[in-house]
C-alpha cells in the first residue's frame, strides 16, 4: 500500500489556492456523463450530493434511514466554527488552523487542517444564504460563542440545534436537486460492499432494507460519507443505526484504515441508568461555559449535592487547569471525570458521574438568562432523569461520541482505492488525535460543499468513460458474496441474541480501548474479540428471512462487522505507544499523571491494510511533519 | 385563481368567507327577531318592510342561498376528503386539545342544514301549518307576531328550534373563531381575543334565539 | 412492572394486519418507551416470534425517525416529547398500552409500526429550499436580520419532520409540517425571492399526496414534539392567499 498524501508544495497558506489551479477541470457539457455514487446523506454526503448535482454530475445518493434528513449530523447541538472574526477578538484562519492542529495533539496533517480553516468562512456564508436561522444579536448580525476550550468566540449556532439546522440546509439543497431529477435518492438502502475493477472503485452493492433486494450500482466514482463507528462501544451518543459497515467493507476491499483507535469521549453526557440502556444522551458541551464541575472531596459522600458545603467540594478542573477551568478540552475533561470516579468520588446511584452545577451561574445571571441559553438542554435532562437541573446539579459522565479515525485519504480526500473518496467523520483527515468542539459540522460541510467538488473533477478528468455496466463479472461476484453472507447470517440458527453480542463487545471495548488503555487490556481484548466473533457465527440468533423488512438481520450484519473491526482498533491502540489527544495509554504518563506524547516514535498516521480473513492486517505509517505549528506539549494549565 | 380555489387552502378560504357572511346574516336575523319583545306592531312592520323589498328581497334570498349552498357543498367535500385521508382509523383514538364543537362541525352543520329546510317550510312557506298564511294584521299584512306565538306554542316545534340552536351555538363556537386562522388574521398579541370571539358569538346567538320559544312557552310573550 | 401491550402487527404493505396482545415483563420505570419495546423484542426473539418493527434512530428526540401512536396520542402522553424521550415512569404496573402506526393515506405502512413518510420528502422537493448554488453566497453578515425574525424562523425551522402532526390530526392533514417550512423562509430575507412559487408548489405537492384538509382543530401543535405553533399555519394561509391574488 502506497501512502501518498499528495500535499501541494509551497507555504501552507497558499496550498489550496495553488492546488485548485493545478487540478484538472471537466467541461460543463461533459459533467453530466459522469455518475457519482454518494453513500450517506449527512452533512458531508448531503452537501456533496447536492453540490455535485448543481455542477451537473449525475448523482445517486444512498442512506439507511427513511429520509436523508435523518442522518445523525442532526444531533449536533453546540455549533459550527468559522474563522470569521466577527467578534474582533483576534481570530483568523491561521488561528483556527493553529488551534485545530494543537487541539488534535499534533496528529493531523497540516495541509488538510489549513484548508479546513480556510473554507470555514464560506460555509457560514453558504448556510446563511440557504436560510438557516443562525442565532443573531439585537443588531441583526450573527451571534457567536466561545466553545470547547477556544479562547476566541468563533462558534456560530442555531438555538441548541445547530446540527439539525445545518443538516436541514444541506437536505433542502439536496431536495432541490432530487426535485429536479439531478439526484436519484435511495432511502432505506444499506451499502454492503464496494466493487473495485481494474484497481478503481466502480460501484457499490446495496441491500434494500424494505424488500431485501440486493442491487448493484455503477458509478465513475464513489463517495463514502458514512459517519463514525462509536457504536463499536455499544453505548455511545451515536444513533442506533450508525455503523462501520460501509467503511469496513471498503477496508476489506483495499482501503487503508487510519488511526482506528482515535475515538473521542465526550465529557457531558447523561450517566447510564441501567443495563437495558440502548444509548447515551449527550448534552451540549456549551453547558460547561456556565456550569461548574465538581465531586465531593470525601469518598462515600452520602449527602444530597446541595447539602455538601463549599469547602467539601472539589472543583477539580478549576483546581488543576486554572486558565481553562471548566472549559478544558474534551479529553482532559473526560479523563478527569473518569479518574474522579475511579477514585471512588463519583456521584449518583452507580457512582459513575460527576456534578455539573449551575447554582453560581443562576445566582450571577438569573434563572432567565440560563433558561435562555440552555432551556432545551435542561428540559431534556429533566425528561430523562426526572431531576430539575435548576435546583439540583446535573450529573454527567463521559461517553463515546466521535471517531477521529477513519479511512485514510490524501489531500484530495481519496482513499487508497482510486476513485473511492471519503468525507466527513468517515475519513481520518482533519482532527488528529482529538477533535475540537464545533469542528465536526465544519469538517463535514467543508468536505462536501467546498473540497470534493473540486477534487473529484481532478480524478474523473484523468479517467476515460468506459460504459461500465452492472453486468461486469465483478459486480455479479460482489452481489453473490453479499447474498451468501446474508444467507449465512440467517442460517446460524443459534440461541443468543445479536444485541447481547454487541453489548459484550461494547463492554470489552469500553473497558480496554476507551479513554484509558494499557498493553495488558489490549492484548486480552485481542484474544476475547476473536472468541466472541467465533461464538457469534456459531450461536447468534437471527430470525426471519432476507426478502422482508428484517431489523434483526440488519443489526446482525452491522454487529458482525463491528466484531471484526474492533480487533483492528485494539491492534492500533496497542501499536500507538504514547498518550495523546483523546486517548491515554496508561504506560505513558508524566509523574503528575498527565498524558505523555511520544513524538520520537509516534508522530505518524497509522494505516492498516487488510490482508485476508484471520490474518493480521499490515501496518503502514504516514509520517507527519509540522512546519507551521511547532510541536509543543499541550498545556491547558 | 381557479388553482387557488380548488386547493385545500382555497377551499378553506371559501368556508371562511361564506362562513363570515352567514354569521353576519345570523346576527342580523337574530336582531330582527328580537323585536318580538317589543309590541306586536314592531315585528310585523319589520316583516312587512322586508316583504316589500320586492326584487331586492329575491336578490338577498338568492345571495343567501348561494352562500349557503357553497358553504354546505364545500364543507361536505372537505369532510369527504378528510375521511379519505385516513382510510384505516385508530383502534384507540384520543384527542389532546381539540374542542368538541371543533370535532363535530360536520354533524352540527348537517343538522343545521336539515333545520333550515324545516325552518323555511315552517315560517316562510308555511307548509307545516298552512293556516299561518291566513294570519293577518288589521292592515291586511302578514301577522308575524301571531305566527311566532302560534308556532312556538307547539312544544315539539319549540324543542326542534332549541335543539337547532344548540347545534348552531356549537357550530359558531368553532366556526366564528376559526376563520381568523384560515384567513391568516393572526397576531400573537391578539390571539387570546380572537380565540373567544367564536364562543362569545355562539353564546349570544344561542341565548337570544332560544329565549324566543322559551318566552312563548312560558307565556312571557302572548 | 408488567404491562399489557396491544400492538399493530402487519407483515408487509400488502398484509391486512391486526392488533396483537403481548405481555411485557420486568419493565423498569427508568426505561424510555423504545427501550421498553427493545425488552419486549428480546423476549419475543427468545420465543422465536418476529420482533416488532418500529422506526427509531437517534433516540435523543431530534432525528424525527421515531413515531408511534400510544393510546391514541402521537408520541404518547407527554407534551413536546418524542416517543424515544417518553419514559416508563409515566406508566404503572398492570397498565394496558395500545401502540399503533401513524395512520394516513399518505403514510402507507411498511411493516408493523413502520410507515413510509416519503410524502414529506416529496413536498420538500417541490419547494422547501432557497435556490442558492454552493459558492454563490455573499458574506454572511451582509444582510442583517432582526433577532425577532430570526428567532421566529428558528421556531418554525425546528420541525423534525416526524409526522406526528399528520398522525394526530383528525383529518390527517400535513398543514403544520408544510407551514413550518414555508414560514421559516417567509420570515427571512433569503426566502423572499421565491416566496410565491414556494408556497404554491408546496401546497400543491401536499394536496397531491392525499393528506386531509385543515379544520383548525390544532391537534397538530398539541402533538408536535418540537412545539411548532399553529400560528405558522395562519402565516402560510396568508402567504398562499397573497401568492394566489398576485
mmCIF file of C-alpha atoms in Angstrom, chain B:
data_model
loop_
_atom_site.group_PDB
_atom_site.id
_atom_site.type_symbol
_atom_site.label_atom_id
_atom_site.label_comp_id
_atom_site.label_asym_id
_atom_site.label_seq_id
_atom_site.Cartn_x
_atom_site.Cartn_y
_atom_site.Cartn_z
ATOM 1 C CA UNK B 1 -57.476 31.965 -9.194
ATOM 2 C CA UNK B 2 -59.037 28.616 -10.118
ATOM 3 C CA UNK B 3 -55.982 26.798 -8.820
ATOM 4 C CA UNK B 4 -56.251 28.812 -5.637
ATOM 5 C CA UNK B 5 -59.911 27.995 -5.057
ATOM 6 C CA UNK B 6 -59.581 24.295 -5.788
ATOM 7 C CA UNK B 7 -56.567 23.823 -3.486
ATOM 8 C CA UNK B 8 -57.053 22.630 0.068
ATOM 9 C CA UNK B 9 -56.301 26.076 1.444
ATOM 10 C CA UNK B 10 -58.515 27.749 -1.163
ATOM 11 C CA UNK B 11 -61.450 25.627 -0.064
ATOM 12 C CA UNK B 12 -60.815 26.708 3.472
ATOM 13 C CA UNK B 13 -60.916 30.320 2.322
ATOM 14 C CA UNK B 14 -64.288 29.610 0.737
ATOM 15 C CA UNK B 15 -65.550 28.131 4.000
ATOM 16 C CA UNK B 16 -64.245 31.090 5.952
ATOM 17 C CA UNK B 17 -65.611 33.819 3.683
ATOM 18 C CA UNK B 18 -69.053 32.240 3.235
ATOM 19 C CA UNK B 19 -68.999 31.473 6.937
ATOM 20 C CA UNK B 20 -68.390 35.078 7.936
ATOM 21 C CA UNK B 21 -71.241 36.277 5.733
ATOM 22 C CA UNK B 22 -73.564 33.620 7.111
ATOM 23 C CA UNK B 23 -72.599 34.614 10.639
ATOM 24 C CA UNK B 24 -73.445 38.220 9.807
ATOM 25 C CA UNK B 25 -76.795 37.099 8.412
ATOM 26 C CA UNK B 26 -77.420 35.012 11.527
ATOM 27 C CA UNK B 27 -76.710 38.006 13.743
ATOM 28 C CA UNK B 28 -78.954 40.263 11.642
ATOM 29 C CA UNK B 29 -81.712 37.712 11.633
ATOM 30 C CA UNK B 30 -81.437 37.418 15.384
ATOM 31 C CA UNK B 31 -81.646 41.156 15.962
ATOM 32 C CA UNK B 32 -84.696 41.320 13.706
ATOM 33 C CA UNK B 33 -86.388 38.535 15.595
ATOM 34 C CA UNK B 34 -85.715 40.125 18.942
ATOM 35 C CA UNK B 35 -88.320 42.756 18.013
ATOM 36 C CA UNK B 36 -90.820 40.187 19.207
ATOM 37 C CA UNK B 37 -90.126 41.591 22.649
ATOM 38 C CA UNK B 38 -91.495 44.975 21.541
ATOM 39 C CA UNK B 39 -95.167 45.485 20.820
ATOM 40 C CA UNK B 40 -96.583 43.208 18.062
ATOM 41 C CA UNK B 41 -96.678 46.023 15.523
ATOM 42 C CA UNK B 42 -92.897 46.355 15.581
ATOM 43 C CA UNK B 43 -92.046 42.946 14.219
ATOM 44 C CA UNK B 44 -94.977 42.945 11.858
ATOM 45 C CA UNK B 45 -93.870 46.230 10.414
ATOM 46 C CA UNK B 46 -90.325 44.963 10.110
ATOM 47 C CA UNK B 47 -91.580 41.878 8.310
ATOM 48 C CA UNK B 48 -93.714 43.944 6.012
ATOM 49 C CA UNK B 49 -90.763 46.174 5.179
ATOM 50 C CA UNK B 50 -88.726 43.161 4.232
ATOM 51 C CA UNK B 51 -91.571 41.701 2.193
ATOM 52 C CA UNK B 52 -91.950 44.957 0.314
ATOM 53 C CA UNK B 53 -88.371 44.952 -0.905
ATOM 54 C CA UNK B 54 -89.537 43.072 -3.973
ATOM 55 C CA UNK B 55 -86.704 42.323 -6.359
ATOM 56 C CA UNK B 56 -84.099 43.210 -3.763
ATOM 57 C CA UNK B 57 -85.557 40.632 -1.399
ATOM 58 C CA UNK B 58 -85.112 37.958 -4.030
ATOM 59 C CA UNK B 59 -81.618 39.150 -4.664
ATOM 60 C CA UNK B 60 -80.816 38.821 -0.967
ATOM 61 C CA UNK B 61 -82.500 35.448 -0.820
ATOM 62 C CA UNK B 62 -80.604 34.320 -3.875
ATOM 63 C CA UNK B 63 -77.362 35.547 -2.382
ATOM 64 C CA UNK B 64 -78.033 33.768 0.877
ATOM 65 C CA UNK B 65 -78.941 30.581 -0.900
ATOM 66 C CA UNK B 66 -75.745 30.802 -2.906
ATOM 67 C CA UNK B 67 -73.598 31.340 0.196
ATOM 68 C CA UNK B 68 -75.392 28.555 1.940
ATOM 69 C CA UNK B 69 -75.087 26.060 -0.877
ATOM 70 C CA UNK B 70 -71.409 26.868 -1.417
ATOM 71 C CA UNK B 71 -70.720 26.583 2.302
ATOM 72 C CA UNK B 72 -72.514 23.243 2.558
ATOM 73 C CA UNK B 73 -71.062 21.699 -0.583
ATOM 74 C CA UNK B 74 -67.515 22.828 0.176
ATOM 75 C CA UNK B 75 -67.909 21.624 3.742
ATOM 76 C CA UNK B 76 -69.070 18.209 2.627
ATOM 77 C CA UNK B 77 -66.298 17.999 0.040
ATOM 78 C CA UNK B 78 -63.685 18.803 2.657
ATOM 79 C CA UNK B 79 -65.205 16.304 5.044
ATOM 80 C CA UNK B 80 -65.165 13.517 2.493
ATOM 81 C CA UNK B 81 -61.578 14.387 1.587
ATOM 82 C CA UNK B 82 -60.614 14.196 5.233
ATOM 83 C CA UNK B 83 -62.293 10.848 5.655
ATOM 84 C CA UNK B 84 -60.371 9.540 2.665
ATOM 85 C CA UNK B 85 -57.087 10.823 4.072
ATOM 86 C CA UNK B 86 -57.235 8.227 6.835
ATOM 87 C CA UNK B 87 -58.687 5.042 5.389
ATOM 88 C CA UNK B 88 -57.866 2.997 8.487
ATOM 89 C CA UNK B 89 -58.740 4.684 11.743
ATOM 90 C CA UNK B 90 -57.071 4.148 15.088
ATOM 91 C CA UNK B 91 -58.264 1.268 17.225
ATOM 92 C CA UNK B 92 -57.977 3.520 20.222
ATOM 93 C CA UNK B 93 -58.268 7.129 19.144
ATOM 94 C CA UNK B 94 -57.736 10.019 21.544
ATOM 95 C CA UNK B 95 -57.935 13.770 21.447
ATOM 96 C CA UNK B 96 -55.398 16.111 23.004
ATOM 97 C CA UNK B 97 -56.991 19.504 22.907
ATOM 98 C CA UNK B 98 -59.465 19.851 20.030
ATOM 99 C CA UNK B 99 -62.810 21.007 21.426
ATOM 100 C CA UNK B 100 -65.987 19.000 20.976
ATOM 101 C CA UNK B 101 -67.577 21.658 18.737
ATOM 102 C CA UNK B 102 -64.498 21.738 16.514
ATOM 103 C CA UNK B 103 -64.646 17.979 16.022
ATOM 104 C CA UNK B 104 -68.372 17.880 15.277
ATOM 105 C CA UNK B 105 -68.666 20.607 12.650
ATOM 106 C CA UNK B 106 -69.991 18.175 10.061
ATOM 107 C CA UNK B 107 -72.661 16.865 12.434
ATOM 108 C CA UNK B 108 -73.793 20.283 13.642
ATOM 109 C CA UNK B 109 -73.509 21.555 10.100
ATOM 110 C CA UNK B 110 -75.712 18.866 8.595
ATOM 111 C CA UNK B 111 -78.175 19.227 11.470
ATOM 112 C CA UNK B 112 -78.384 22.927 10.722
ATOM 113 C CA UNK B 113 -78.954 22.145 7.062
ATOM 114 C CA UNK B 114 -81.898 19.922 7.986
ATOM 115 C CA UNK B 115 -83.161 22.510 10.410
ATOM 116 C CA UNK B 116 -83.013 25.327 7.907
ATOM 117 C CA UNK B 117 -85.062 23.300 5.452
ATOM 118 C CA UNK B 118 -87.627 22.776 8.181
ATOM 119 C CA UNK B 119 -87.406 26.405 9.278
ATOM 120 C CA UNK B 120 -88.222 27.648 5.794
ATOM 121 C CA UNK B 121 -91.053 25.164 5.416
ATOM 122 C CA UNK B 122 -92.314 26.243 8.810
ATOM 123 C CA UNK B 123 -92.233 30.028 8.888
ATOM 124 C CA UNK B 124 -91.535 31.057 5.290
ATOM 125 C CA UNK B 125 -93.512 28.636 3.149
ATOM 126 C CA UNK B 126 -95.988 27.671 5.883
ATOM 127 C CA UNK B 127 -96.000 24.105 4.612
ATOM 128 C CA UNK B 128 -96.124 22.566 8.043
ATOM 129 C CA UNK B 129 -99.129 24.653 9.058
ATOM 130 C CA UNK B 130 -100.921 26.263 6.085
ATOM 131 C CA UNK B 131 -103.101 28.237 8.486
ATOM 132 C CA UNK B 132 -100.113 30.570 9.095
ATOM 133 C CA UNK B 133 -100.813 32.099 5.691
ATOM 134 C CA UNK B 134 -104.161 33.393 6.907
ATOM 135 C CA UNK B 135 -102.853 35.190 9.968
ATOM 136 C CA UNK B 136 -103.252 38.856 9.133
ATOM 137 C CA UNK B 137 -102.867 42.170 10.865
ATOM 138 C CA UNK B 138 -105.706 44.739 10.746
ATOM 139 C CA UNK B 139 -103.813 46.417 7.891
ATOM 140 C CA UNK B 140 -104.050 43.201 5.954
ATOM 141 C CA UNK B 141 -100.352 42.316 6.251
ATOM 142 C CA UNK B 142 -98.875 39.076 7.487
ATOM 143 C CA UNK B 143 -99.180 38.824 11.302
ATOM 144 C CA UNK B 144 -95.726 37.510 12.084
ATOM 145 C CA UNK B 145 -96.121 38.059 15.793
ATOM 146 C CA UNK B 146 -99.137 35.763 15.915
ATOM 147 C CA UNK B 147 -97.414 33.243 13.700
ATOM 148 C CA UNK B 148 -94.440 33.020 16.043
ATOM 149 C CA UNK B 149 -96.593 32.735 19.121
ATOM 150 C CA UNK B 150 -98.704 30.026 17.493
ATOM 151 C CA UNK B 151 -95.694 28.253 16.031
ATOM 152 C CA UNK B 152 -93.646 28.162 19.187
ATOM 153 C CA UNK B 153 -96.746 27.330 21.191
ATOM 154 C CA UNK B 154 -96.242 23.886 19.772
ATOM 155 C CA UNK B 155 -93.996 22.121 22.232
ATOM 156 C CA UNK B 156 -92.446 19.858 19.640
ATOM 157 C CA UNK B 157 -91.631 22.687 17.243
ATOM 158 C CA UNK B 158 -90.033 24.672 20.042
ATOM 159 C CA UNK B 159 -87.959 21.668 21.057
ATOM 160 C CA UNK B 160 -86.699 21.347 17.494
ATOM 161 C CA UNK B 161 -85.768 25.035 17.456
ATOM 162 C CA UNK B 162 -83.952 24.856 20.767
ATOM 163 C CA UNK B 163 -82.057 21.749 19.684
ATOM 164 C CA UNK B 164 -81.115 23.508 16.469
ATOM 165 C CA UNK B 165 -79.824 26.485 18.417
ATOM 166 C CA UNK B 166 -77.576 24.142 20.386
ATOM 167 C CA UNK B 167 -76.196 22.914 17.078
ATOM 168 C CA UNK B 168 -75.866 26.484 15.819
ATOM 169 C CA UNK B 169 -74.096 27.537 19.010
ATOM 170 C CA UNK B 170 -71.632 24.724 18.681
ATOM 171 C CA UNK B 171 -71.091 25.431 15.001
ATOM 172 C CA UNK B 172 -70.384 29.088 15.721
ATOM 173 C CA UNK B 173 -68.279 28.292 18.775
ATOM 174 C CA UNK B 174 -65.631 26.871 16.449
ATOM 175 C CA UNK B 175 -66.566 28.469 13.134
ATOM 176 C CA UNK B 176 -66.761 32.080 14.220
ATOM 177 C CA UNK B 177 -63.209 31.899 15.552
ATOM 178 C CA UNK B 178 -61.728 29.502 13.057
ATOM 179 C CA UNK B 179 -61.958 31.870 10.113
ATOM 180 C CA UNK B 180 -59.313 34.146 11.621
ATOM 181 C CA UNK B 181 -56.807 31.308 11.474
ATOM 182 C CA UNK B 182 -57.906 30.334 7.968
ATOM 183 C CA UNK B 183 -57.600 33.829 6.586
ATOM 184 C CA UNK B 184 -54.298 34.200 8.347
ATOM 185 C CA UNK B 185 -55.515 37.057 10.535
ATOM 186 C CA UNK B 186 -53.374 36.185 13.392
ATOM 187 C CA UNK B 187 -51.178 38.052 15.725
ATOM 188 C CA UNK B 188 -49.678 36.639 18.864
ATOM 189 C CA UNK B 189 -50.810 39.766 20.706
ATOM 190 C CA UNK B 190 -54.473 39.430 19.778
ATOM 191 C CA UNK B 191 -54.802 35.665 19.568
ATOM 192 C CA UNK B 192 -56.356 35.480 23.033
ATOM 193 C CA UNK B 193 -59.103 37.873 21.956
ATOM 194 C CA UNK B 194 -59.583 36.096 18.649
ATOM 195 C CA UNK B 195 -59.979 32.805 20.429
ATOM 196 C CA UNK B 196 -63.005 33.984 22.439
ATOM 197 C CA UNK B 197 -64.864 35.711 19.604
ATOM 198 C CA UNK B 198 -66.476 32.475 18.431
ATOM 199 C CA UNK B 199 -67.595 31.336 21.867
ATOM 200 C CA UNK B 200 -68.986 34.809 22.641
ATOM 201 C CA UNK B 201 -70.993 34.950 19.401
ATOM 202 C CA UNK B 202 -72.137 31.381 19.997
ATOM 203 C CA UNK B 203 -73.431 32.146 23.473
ATOM 204 C CA UNK B 204 -75.153 35.361 22.392
ATOM 205 C CA UNK B 205 -76.875 33.733 19.435
ATOM 206 C CA UNK B 206 -77.876 30.711 21.449
ATOM 207 C CA UNK B 207 -79.273 32.684 24.390
ATOM 208 C CA UNK B 208 -81.185 35.286 22.407
ATOM 209 C CA UNK B 209 -82.571 32.899 19.833
ATOM 210 C CA UNK B 210 -83.600 30.302 22.396
ATOM 211 C CA UNK B 211 -85.207 32.960 24.540
ATOM 212 C CA UNK B 212 -87.981 33.420 21.952
ATOM 213 C CA UNK B 213 -89.552 29.924 22.048
ATOM 214 C CA UNK B 214 -88.909 29.798 25.779
ATOM 215 C CA UNK B 215 -90.724 33.108 26.251
ATOM 216 C CA UNK B 216 -93.636 31.848 24.191
ATOM 217 C CA UNK B 217 -93.862 28.586 26.092
ATOM 218 C CA UNK B 218 -93.691 30.356 29.427
ATOM 219 C CA UNK B 219 -96.348 32.776 28.193
ATOM 220 C CA UNK B 220 -93.955 35.704 28.603
ATOM 221 C CA UNK B 221 -94.874 36.599 25.052
ATOM 222 C CA UNK B 222 -98.532 36.194 24.207
#
